[in-house]
mmCIF file of C-alpha atoms and ligand atoms in Angstrom:
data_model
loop_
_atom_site.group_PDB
_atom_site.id
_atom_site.type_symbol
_atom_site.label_atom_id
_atom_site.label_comp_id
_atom_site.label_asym_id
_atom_site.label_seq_id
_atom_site.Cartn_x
_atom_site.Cartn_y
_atom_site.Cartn_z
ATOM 1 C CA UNK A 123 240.495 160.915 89.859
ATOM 2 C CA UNK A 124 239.425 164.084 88.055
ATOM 3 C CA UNK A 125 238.866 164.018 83.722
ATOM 4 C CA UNK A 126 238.614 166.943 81.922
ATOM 5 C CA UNK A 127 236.449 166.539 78.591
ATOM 6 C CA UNK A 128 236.296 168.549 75.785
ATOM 7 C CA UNK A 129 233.845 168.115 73.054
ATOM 8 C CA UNK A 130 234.154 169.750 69.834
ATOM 9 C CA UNK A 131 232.276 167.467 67.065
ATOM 10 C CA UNK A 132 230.133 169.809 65.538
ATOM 11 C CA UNK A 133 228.474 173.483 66.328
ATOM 12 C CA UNK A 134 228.749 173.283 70.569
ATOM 13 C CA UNK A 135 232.247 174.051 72.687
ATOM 14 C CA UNK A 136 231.836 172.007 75.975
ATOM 15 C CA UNK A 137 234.023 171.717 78.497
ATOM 16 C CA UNK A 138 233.317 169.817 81.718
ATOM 17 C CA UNK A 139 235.183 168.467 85.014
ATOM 18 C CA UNK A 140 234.191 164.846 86.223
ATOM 19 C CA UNK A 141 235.312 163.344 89.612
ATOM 20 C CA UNK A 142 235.248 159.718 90.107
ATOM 21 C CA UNK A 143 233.850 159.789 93.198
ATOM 22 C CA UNK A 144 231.859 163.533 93.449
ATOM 23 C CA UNK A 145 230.654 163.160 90.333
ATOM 24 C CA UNK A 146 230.214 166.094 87.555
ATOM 25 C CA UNK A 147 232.035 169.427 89.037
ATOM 26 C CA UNK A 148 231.452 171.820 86.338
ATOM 27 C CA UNK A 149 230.257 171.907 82.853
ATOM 28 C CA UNK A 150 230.319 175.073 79.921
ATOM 29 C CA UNK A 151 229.195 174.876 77.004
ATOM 30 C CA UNK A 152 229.290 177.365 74.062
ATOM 31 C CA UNK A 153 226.918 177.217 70.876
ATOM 32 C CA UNK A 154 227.355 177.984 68.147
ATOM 33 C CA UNK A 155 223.635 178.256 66.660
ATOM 34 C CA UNK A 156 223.971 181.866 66.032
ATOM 35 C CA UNK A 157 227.143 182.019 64.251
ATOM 36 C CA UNK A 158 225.595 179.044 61.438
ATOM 37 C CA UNK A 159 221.931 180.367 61.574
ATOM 38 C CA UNK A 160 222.306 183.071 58.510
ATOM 39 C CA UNK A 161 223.473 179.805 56.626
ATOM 40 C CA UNK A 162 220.528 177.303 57.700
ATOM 41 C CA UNK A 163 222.991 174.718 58.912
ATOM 42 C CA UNK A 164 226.703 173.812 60.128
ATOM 43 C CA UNK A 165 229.266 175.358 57.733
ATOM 44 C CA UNK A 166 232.398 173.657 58.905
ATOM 45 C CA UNK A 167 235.319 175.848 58.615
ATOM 46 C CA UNK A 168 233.136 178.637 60.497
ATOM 47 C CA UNK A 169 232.578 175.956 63.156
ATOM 48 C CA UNK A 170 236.773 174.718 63.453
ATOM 49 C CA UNK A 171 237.194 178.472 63.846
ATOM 50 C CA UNK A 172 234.940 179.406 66.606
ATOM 51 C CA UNK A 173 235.973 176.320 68.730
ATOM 52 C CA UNK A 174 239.377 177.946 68.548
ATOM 53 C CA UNK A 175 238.118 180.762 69.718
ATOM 54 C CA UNK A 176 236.333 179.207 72.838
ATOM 55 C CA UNK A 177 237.748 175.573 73.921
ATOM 56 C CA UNK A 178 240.781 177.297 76.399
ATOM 57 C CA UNK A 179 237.941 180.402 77.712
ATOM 58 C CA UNK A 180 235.721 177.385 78.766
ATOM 59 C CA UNK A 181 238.793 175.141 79.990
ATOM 60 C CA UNK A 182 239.768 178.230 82.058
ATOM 61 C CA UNK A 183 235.934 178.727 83.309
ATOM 62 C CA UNK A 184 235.506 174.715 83.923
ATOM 63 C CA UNK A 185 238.255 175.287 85.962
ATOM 64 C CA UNK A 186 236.937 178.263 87.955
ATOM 65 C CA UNK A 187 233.488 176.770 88.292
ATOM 66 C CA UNK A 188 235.060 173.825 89.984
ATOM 67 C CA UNK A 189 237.261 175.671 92.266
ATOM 68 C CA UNK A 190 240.132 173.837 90.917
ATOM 69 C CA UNK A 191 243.497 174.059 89.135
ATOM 70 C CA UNK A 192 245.396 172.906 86.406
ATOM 71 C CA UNK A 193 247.622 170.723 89.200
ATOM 72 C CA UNK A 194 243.947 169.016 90.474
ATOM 73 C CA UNK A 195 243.034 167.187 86.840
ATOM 74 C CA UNK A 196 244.843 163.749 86.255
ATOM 75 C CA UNK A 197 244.021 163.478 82.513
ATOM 76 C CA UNK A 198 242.493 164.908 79.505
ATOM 77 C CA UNK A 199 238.954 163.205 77.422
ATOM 78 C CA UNK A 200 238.622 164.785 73.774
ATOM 79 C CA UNK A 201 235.961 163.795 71.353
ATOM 80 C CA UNK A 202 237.778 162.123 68.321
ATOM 81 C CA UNK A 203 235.055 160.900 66.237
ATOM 82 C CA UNK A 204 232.838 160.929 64.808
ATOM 83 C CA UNK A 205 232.467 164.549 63.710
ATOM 84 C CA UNK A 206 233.473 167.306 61.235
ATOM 85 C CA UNK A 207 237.312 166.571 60.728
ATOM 86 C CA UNK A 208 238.768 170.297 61.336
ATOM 87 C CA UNK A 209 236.437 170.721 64.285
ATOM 88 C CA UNK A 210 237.349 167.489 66.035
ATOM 89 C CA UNK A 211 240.849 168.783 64.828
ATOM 90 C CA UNK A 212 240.956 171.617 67.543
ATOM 91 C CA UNK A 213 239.515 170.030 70.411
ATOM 92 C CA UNK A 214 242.373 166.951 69.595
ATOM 93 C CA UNK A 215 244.920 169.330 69.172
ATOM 94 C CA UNK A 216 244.198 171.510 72.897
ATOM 95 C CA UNK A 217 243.100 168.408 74.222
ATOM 96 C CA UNK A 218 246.822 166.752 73.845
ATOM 97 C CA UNK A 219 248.554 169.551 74.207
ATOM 98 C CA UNK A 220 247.142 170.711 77.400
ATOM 99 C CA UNK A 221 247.533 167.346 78.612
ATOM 100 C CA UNK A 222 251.353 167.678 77.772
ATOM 101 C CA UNK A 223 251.852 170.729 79.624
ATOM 102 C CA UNK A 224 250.014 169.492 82.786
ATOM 103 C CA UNK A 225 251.899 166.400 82.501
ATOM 104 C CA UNK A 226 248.974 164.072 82.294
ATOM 105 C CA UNK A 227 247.393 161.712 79.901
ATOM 106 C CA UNK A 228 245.039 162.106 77.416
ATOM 107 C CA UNK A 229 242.554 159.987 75.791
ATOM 108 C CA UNK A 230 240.011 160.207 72.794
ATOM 109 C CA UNK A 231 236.753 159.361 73.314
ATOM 110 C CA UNK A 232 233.791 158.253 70.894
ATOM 111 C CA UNK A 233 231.322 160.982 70.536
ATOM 112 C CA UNK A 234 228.312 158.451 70.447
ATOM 113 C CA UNK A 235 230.064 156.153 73.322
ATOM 114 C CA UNK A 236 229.853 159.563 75.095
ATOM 115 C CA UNK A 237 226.287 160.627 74.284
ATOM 116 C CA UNK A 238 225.154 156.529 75.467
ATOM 117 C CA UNK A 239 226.655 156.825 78.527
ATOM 118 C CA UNK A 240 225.452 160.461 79.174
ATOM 119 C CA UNK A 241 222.541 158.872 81.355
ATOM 120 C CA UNK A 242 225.264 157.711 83.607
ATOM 121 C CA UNK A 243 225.424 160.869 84.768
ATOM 122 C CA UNK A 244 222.210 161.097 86.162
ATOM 123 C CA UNK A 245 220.907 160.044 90.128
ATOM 124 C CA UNK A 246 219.264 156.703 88.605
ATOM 125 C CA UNK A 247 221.870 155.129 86.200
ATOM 126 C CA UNK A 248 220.505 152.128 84.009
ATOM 127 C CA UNK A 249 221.962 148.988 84.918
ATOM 128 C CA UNK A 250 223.710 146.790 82.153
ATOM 129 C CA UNK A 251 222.407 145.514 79.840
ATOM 130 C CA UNK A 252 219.880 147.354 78.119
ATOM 131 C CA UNK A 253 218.884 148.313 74.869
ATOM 132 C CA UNK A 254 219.806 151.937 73.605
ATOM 133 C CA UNK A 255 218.359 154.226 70.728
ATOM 134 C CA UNK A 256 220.985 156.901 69.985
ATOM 135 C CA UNK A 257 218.968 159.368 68.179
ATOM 136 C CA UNK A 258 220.949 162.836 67.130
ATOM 137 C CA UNK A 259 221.822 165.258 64.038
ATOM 138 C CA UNK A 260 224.124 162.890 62.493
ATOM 139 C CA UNK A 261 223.341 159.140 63.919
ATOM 140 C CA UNK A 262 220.121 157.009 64.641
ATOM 141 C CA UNK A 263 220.836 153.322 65.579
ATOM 142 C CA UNK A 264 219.695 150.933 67.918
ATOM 143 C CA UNK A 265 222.147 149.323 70.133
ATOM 144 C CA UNK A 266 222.060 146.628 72.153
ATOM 145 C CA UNK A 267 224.889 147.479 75.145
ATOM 146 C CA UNK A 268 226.139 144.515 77.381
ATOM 147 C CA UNK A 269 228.512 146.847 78.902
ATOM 148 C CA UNK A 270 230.838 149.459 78.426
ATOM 149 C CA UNK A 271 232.154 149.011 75.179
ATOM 150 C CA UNK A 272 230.240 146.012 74.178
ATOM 151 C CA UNK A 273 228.053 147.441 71.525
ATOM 152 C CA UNK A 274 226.296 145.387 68.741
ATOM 153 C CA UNK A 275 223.961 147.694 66.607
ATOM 154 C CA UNK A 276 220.875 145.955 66.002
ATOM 155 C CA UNK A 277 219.745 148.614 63.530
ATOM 156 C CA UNK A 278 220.320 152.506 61.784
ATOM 157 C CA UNK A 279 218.983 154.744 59.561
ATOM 158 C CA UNK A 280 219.973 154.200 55.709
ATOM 159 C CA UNK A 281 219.846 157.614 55.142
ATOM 160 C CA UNK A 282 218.661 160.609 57.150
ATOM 161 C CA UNK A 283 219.108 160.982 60.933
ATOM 162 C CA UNK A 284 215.984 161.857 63.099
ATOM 163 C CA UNK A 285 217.623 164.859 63.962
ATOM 164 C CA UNK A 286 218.203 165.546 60.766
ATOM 165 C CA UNK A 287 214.568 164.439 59.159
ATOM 166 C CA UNK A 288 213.773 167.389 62.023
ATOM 167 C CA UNK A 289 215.794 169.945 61.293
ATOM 168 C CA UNK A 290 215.232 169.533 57.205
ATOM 169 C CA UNK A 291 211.540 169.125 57.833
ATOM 170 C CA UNK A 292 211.692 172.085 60.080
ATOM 171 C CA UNK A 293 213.376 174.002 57.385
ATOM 172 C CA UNK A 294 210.587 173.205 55.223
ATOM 173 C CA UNK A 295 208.252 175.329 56.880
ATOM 174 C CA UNK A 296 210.049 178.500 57.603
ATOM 175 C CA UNK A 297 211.995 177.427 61.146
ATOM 176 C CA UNK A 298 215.495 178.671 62.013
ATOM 177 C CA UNK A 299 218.597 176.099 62.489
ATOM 178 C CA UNK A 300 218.677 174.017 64.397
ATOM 179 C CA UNK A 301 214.803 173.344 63.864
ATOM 180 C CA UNK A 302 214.114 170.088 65.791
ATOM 181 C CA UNK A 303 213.222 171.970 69.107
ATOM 182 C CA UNK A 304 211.336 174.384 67.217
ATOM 183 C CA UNK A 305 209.585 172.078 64.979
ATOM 184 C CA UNK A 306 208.663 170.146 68.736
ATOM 185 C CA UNK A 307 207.178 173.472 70.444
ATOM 186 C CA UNK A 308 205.329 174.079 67.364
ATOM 187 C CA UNK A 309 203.824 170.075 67.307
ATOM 188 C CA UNK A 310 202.529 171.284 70.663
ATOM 189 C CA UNK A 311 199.713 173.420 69.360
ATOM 190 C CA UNK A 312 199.492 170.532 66.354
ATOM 191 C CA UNK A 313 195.579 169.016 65.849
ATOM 192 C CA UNK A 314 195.917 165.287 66.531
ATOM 193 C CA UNK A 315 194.979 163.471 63.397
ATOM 194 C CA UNK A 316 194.622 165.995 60.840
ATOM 195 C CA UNK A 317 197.619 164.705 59.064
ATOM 196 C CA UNK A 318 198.626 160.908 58.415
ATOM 197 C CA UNK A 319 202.173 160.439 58.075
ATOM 198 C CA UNK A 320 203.772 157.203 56.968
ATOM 199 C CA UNK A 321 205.699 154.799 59.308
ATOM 200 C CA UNK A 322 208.642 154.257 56.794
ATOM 201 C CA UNK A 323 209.968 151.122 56.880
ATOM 202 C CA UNK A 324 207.701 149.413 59.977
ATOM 203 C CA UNK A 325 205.606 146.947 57.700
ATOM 204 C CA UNK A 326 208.591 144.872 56.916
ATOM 205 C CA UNK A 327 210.837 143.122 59.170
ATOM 206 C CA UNK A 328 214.481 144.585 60.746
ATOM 207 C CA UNK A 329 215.636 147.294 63.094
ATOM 208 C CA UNK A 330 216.659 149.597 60.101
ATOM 209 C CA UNK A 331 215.081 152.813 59.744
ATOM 210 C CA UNK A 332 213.964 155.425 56.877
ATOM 211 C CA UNK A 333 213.451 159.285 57.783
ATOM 212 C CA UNK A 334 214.175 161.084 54.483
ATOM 213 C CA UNK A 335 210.618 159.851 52.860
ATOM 214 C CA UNK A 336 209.015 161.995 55.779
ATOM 215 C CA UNK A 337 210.367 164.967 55.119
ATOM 216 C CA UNK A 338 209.492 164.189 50.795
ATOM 217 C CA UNK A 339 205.970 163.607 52.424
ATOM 218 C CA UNK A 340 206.167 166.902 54.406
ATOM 219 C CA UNK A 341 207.259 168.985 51.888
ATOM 220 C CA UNK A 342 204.020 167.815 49.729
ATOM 221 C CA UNK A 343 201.935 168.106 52.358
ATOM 222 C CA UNK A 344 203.007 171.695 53.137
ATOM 223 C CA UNK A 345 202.552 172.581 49.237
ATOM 224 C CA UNK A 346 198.950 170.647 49.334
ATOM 225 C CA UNK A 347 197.792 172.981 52.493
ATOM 226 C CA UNK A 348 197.111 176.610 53.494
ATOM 227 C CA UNK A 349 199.897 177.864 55.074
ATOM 228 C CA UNK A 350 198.012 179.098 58.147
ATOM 229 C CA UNK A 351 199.840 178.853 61.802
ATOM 230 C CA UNK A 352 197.218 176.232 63.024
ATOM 231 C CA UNK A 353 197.942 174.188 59.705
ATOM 232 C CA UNK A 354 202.126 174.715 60.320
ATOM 233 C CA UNK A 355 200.749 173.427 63.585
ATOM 234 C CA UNK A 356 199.161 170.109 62.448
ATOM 235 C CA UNK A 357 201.604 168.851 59.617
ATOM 236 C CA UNK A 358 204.461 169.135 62.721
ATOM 237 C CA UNK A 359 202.438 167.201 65.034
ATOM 238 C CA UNK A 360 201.986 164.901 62.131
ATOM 239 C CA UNK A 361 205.242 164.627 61.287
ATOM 240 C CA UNK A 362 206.780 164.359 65.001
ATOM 241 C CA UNK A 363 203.972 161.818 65.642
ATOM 242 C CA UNK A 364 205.661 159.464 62.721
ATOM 243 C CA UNK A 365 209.127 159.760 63.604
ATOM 244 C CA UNK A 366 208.484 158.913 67.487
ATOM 245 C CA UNK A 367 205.962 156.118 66.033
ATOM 246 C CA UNK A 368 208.379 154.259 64.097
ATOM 247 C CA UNK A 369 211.572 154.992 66.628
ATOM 248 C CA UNK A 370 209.074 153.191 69.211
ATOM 249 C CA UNK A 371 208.348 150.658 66.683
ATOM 250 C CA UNK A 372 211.649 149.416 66.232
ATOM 251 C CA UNK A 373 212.440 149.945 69.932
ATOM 252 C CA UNK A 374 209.735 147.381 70.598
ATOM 253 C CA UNK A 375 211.247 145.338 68.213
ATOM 254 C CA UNK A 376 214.624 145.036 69.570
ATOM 255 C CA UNK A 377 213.299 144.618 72.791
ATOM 256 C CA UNK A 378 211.214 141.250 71.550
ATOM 257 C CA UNK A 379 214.586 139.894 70.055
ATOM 258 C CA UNK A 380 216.840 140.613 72.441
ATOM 259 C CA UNK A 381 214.767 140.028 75.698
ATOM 260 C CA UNK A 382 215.500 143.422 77.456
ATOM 261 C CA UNK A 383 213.507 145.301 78.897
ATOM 262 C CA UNK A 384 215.247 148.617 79.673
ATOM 263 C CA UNK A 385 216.030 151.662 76.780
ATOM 264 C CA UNK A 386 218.738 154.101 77.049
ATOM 265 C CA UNK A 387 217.233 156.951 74.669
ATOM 266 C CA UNK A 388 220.382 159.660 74.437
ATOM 267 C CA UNK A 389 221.554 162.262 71.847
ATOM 268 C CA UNK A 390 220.037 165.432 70.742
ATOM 269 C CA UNK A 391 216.434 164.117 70.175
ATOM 270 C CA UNK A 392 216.205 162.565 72.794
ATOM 271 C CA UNK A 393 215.393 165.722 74.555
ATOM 272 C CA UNK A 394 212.022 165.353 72.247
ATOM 273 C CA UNK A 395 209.024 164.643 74.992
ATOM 274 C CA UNK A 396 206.450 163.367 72.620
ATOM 275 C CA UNK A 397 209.319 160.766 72.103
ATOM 276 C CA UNK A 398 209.975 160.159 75.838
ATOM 277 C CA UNK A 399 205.958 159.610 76.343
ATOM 278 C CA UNK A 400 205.823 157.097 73.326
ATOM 279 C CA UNK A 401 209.431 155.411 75.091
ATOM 280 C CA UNK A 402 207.719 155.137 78.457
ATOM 281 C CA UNK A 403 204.097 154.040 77.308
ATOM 282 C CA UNK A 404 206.053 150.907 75.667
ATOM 283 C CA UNK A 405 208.207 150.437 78.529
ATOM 284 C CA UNK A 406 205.043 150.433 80.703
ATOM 285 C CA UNK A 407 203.664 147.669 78.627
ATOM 286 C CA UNK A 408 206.594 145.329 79.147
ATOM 287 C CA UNK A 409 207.458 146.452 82.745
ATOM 288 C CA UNK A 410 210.537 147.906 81.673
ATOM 289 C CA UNK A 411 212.083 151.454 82.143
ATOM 290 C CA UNK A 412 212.983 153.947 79.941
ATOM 291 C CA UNK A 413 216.597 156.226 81.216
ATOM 292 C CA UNK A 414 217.299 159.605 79.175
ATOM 293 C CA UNK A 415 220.047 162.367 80.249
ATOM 294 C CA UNK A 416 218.604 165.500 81.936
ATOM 295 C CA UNK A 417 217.677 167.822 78.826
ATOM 296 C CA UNK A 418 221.170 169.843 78.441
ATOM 297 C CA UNK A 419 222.911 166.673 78.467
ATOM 298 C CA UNK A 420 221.105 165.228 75.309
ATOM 299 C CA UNK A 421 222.727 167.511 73.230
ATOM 300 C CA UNK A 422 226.298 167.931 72.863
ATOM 301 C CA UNK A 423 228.289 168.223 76.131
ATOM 302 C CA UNK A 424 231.396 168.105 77.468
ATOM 303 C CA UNK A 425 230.422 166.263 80.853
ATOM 304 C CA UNK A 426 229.560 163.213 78.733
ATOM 305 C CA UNK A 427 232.571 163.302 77.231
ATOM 306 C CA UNK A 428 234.636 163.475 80.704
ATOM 307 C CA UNK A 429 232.533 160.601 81.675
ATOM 308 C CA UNK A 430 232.925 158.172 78.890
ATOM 309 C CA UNK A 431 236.949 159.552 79.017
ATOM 310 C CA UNK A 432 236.809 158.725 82.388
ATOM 311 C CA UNK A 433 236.171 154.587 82.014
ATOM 312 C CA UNK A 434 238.287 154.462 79.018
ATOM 313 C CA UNK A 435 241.210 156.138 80.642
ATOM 314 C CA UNK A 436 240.808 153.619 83.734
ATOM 315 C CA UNK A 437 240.796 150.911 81.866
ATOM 316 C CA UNK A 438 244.625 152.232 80.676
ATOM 317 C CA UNK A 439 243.617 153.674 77.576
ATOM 318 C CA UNK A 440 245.116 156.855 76.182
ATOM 319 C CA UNK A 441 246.389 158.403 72.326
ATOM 320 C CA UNK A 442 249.954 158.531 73.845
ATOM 321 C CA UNK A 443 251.290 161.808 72.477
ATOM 322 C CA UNK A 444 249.665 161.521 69.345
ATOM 323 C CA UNK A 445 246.192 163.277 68.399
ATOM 324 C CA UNK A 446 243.617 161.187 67.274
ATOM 325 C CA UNK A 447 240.220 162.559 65.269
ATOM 326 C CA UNK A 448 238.498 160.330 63.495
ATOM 327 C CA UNK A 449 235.504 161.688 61.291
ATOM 328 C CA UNK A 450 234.065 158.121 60.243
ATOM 329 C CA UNK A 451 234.382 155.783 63.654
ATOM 330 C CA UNK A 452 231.517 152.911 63.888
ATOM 331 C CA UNK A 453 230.734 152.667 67.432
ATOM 332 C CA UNK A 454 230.900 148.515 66.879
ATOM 333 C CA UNK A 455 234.700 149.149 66.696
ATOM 334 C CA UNK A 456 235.044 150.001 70.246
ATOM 335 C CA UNK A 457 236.800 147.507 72.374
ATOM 336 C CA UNK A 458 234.914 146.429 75.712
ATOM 337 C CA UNK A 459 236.746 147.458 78.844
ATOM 338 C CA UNK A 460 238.472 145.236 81.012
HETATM 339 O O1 KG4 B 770 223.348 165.171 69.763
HETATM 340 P P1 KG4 B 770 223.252 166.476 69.094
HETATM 341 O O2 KG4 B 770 223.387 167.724 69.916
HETATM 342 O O3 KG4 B 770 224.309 166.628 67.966
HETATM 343 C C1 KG4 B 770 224.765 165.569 67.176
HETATM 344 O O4 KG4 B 770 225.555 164.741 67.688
HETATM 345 O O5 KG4 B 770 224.292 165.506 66.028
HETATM 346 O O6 KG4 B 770 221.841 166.485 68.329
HETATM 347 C C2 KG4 B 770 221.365 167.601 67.660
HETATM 348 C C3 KG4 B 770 220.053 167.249 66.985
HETATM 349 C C4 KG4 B 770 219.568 168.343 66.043
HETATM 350 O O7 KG4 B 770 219.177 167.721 64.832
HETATM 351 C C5 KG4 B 770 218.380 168.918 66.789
HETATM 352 O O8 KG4 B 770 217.387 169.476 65.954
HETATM 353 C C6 KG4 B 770 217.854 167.706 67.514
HETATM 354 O O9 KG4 B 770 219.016 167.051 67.958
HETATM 355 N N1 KG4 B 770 216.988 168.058 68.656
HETATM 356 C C7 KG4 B 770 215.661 167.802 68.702
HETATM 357 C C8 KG4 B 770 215.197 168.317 69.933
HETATM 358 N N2 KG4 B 770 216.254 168.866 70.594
HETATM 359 C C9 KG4 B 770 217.338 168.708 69.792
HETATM 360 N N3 KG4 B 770 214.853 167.183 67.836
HETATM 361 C C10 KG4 B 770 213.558 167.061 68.172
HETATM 362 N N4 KG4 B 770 213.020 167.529 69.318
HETATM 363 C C11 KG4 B 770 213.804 168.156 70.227
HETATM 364 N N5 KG4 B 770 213.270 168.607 71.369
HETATM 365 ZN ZN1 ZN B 771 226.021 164.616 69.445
#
């Protein structure tokens, strides 16, 4: 069985081709970062546009890539939710209607379902169950997964994303969008304990989590300081040092209640490595493991898409002829599968 995915959520046009038993075929992706970088962030109706513009190119290139043709895919993955409305919009819209004209079904998938299960795709899959922090632009919860579909989320942000706490903080001091991977490389020169930044929300009890304080705290430490590159240096290695702190924090947390011992880390910051280190010092400590996707598939993909389409599409699940996008979808709505 062969899925196509398409993922269209936000700023990046992927398209990729999974095969049940060969595993990932081909993969494009298109981003957008250049087209929303004059504007310091995502402006919506620039990003709907563009994905018109790309999503059949890349379906036509996935193909190619895979040495395959239309008559060789047996059904159609699109991310409905959540995302920005007019860009899920376009990848729904090809999605299903490509999948009428080929005669096959279609199914939507959950962008965050896809971005857990990304990790999948790698040579040494975690095993069920484990414990997973989903940490992108728009989302950061912990989750404890008993299987495919079985999510409980143990605990979220209650206002900004880590991504997001990155990218703003990033902005802060001068970086282009998307600023979390700059902000990172910049951490790298950073002077360890120069800067003390708080661990919001760790001295009380819970799994929830606080980012926007950080980047209040960043801002006044930028204004307090010289604005020298070795000082840039230190407040981001300051500031990337709290949010991986606290992340593992709570991690360690969930791992105490719920008795697990592996972490899933996926989504876009997941691709941070001070993060990973922190992840796999605590998993060291309780002889666990930590499992992340190779670094292109921590950001928004199309193969993880075709993968989580994939098990949802086995299990006999599809949007009929109808198009589904769903900007506001909890990932404790999905049903387990069968
Ligand atoms: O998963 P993703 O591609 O999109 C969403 O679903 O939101 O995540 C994008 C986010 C951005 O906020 C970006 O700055 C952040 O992931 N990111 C990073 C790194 N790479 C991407 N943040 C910190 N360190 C990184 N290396
Ligand atoms: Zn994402």
């Amino acid at each position: 069985m062969r899925i196509l995915g398409i993922e269209t959520s936000c700023d990046e046009t992927g398209v990729a081709i999974y095969d049940d038993e060969k595993g990932l075929l081909s993969h494009q992706l298109y981003s957008q970062v250049k087209l929303h970088a004059d504007y310091g962030g995502v402006v919506p109706e620039l990003a709907s546009r563009d994905h018109v513009k790309k999503t059949i190119p890349l379906v036509k290139e996935a193909l190619k890539e895979a040495n395959l043709t239309s008559a060789d895919i047996d059904g159609i993955a699109y991310t409905a939710g959540p995302g920005l409305v007019g860009a899920l919009l376009v990848g729904a819209t090809i999605g299903r209607s490509i999948a009428y004209a080929w005669d096959v079904p279609a199914v939507p998938v959950h962008h965050m379902e896809g971005h857990l299960l990304a990790p999948m795709l790698e040579d040494n899959p975690p095993p069920f169950p484990f414990i997973a922090l989903l940490v992108s632009g728009g989302h950061t919860m912990i989750v404890e997964v008993k299987a495919i579909g079985e999510y409980q989320i143990l605990g979220e942000s209650i206002d900004d994303a880590a991504g997001e706490a990155f990218d703003k903080t990033a902005k802060l001091m001068g970086l282009d969008y998307p600023g979390g991977p700059l902000l990172s490389r910049l951490a790298e020169k950073g002077t360890p304990g120069r800067f003390k930044f708080p661990r919001p929300m760790t001295d009380r009890p819970g799994l929830d989590m606080s980012f926007s304080g950080l980047k209040t705290f960043a801002a006044n430490t930028i204004s307090g300081n010289d604005n020298d590159e070795q000082t840039r240096a230190d407040i981001a290695y300051a500031f990337q040092e709290a949010v991986c702190a606290t992340l593992a924090i709570k991690c360690k947390r969930a791992l105490q209640q719920t008795g697990m011992k592996r972490i899933v880390i996926a989504g876009g910051v997941s691709a941070n490595k001070q993060l990973r280190l922190e992840l796999e010092a605590l998993a060291k400590k309780v002889g666990g493991e930590v499992y992340y996707p190779r670094t292109e598939f921590c950001t928004d993909n199309g193969a993880m898409i075709a993968y989580a389409g994939m098990q949802r599409l086995k299990n006999g699940e599809t949007s009929g002829l109808g198009v589904k996008a769903q900007p506001r979808w909890p990932i404790d709505q999905l049903e387990p599968i069968a």
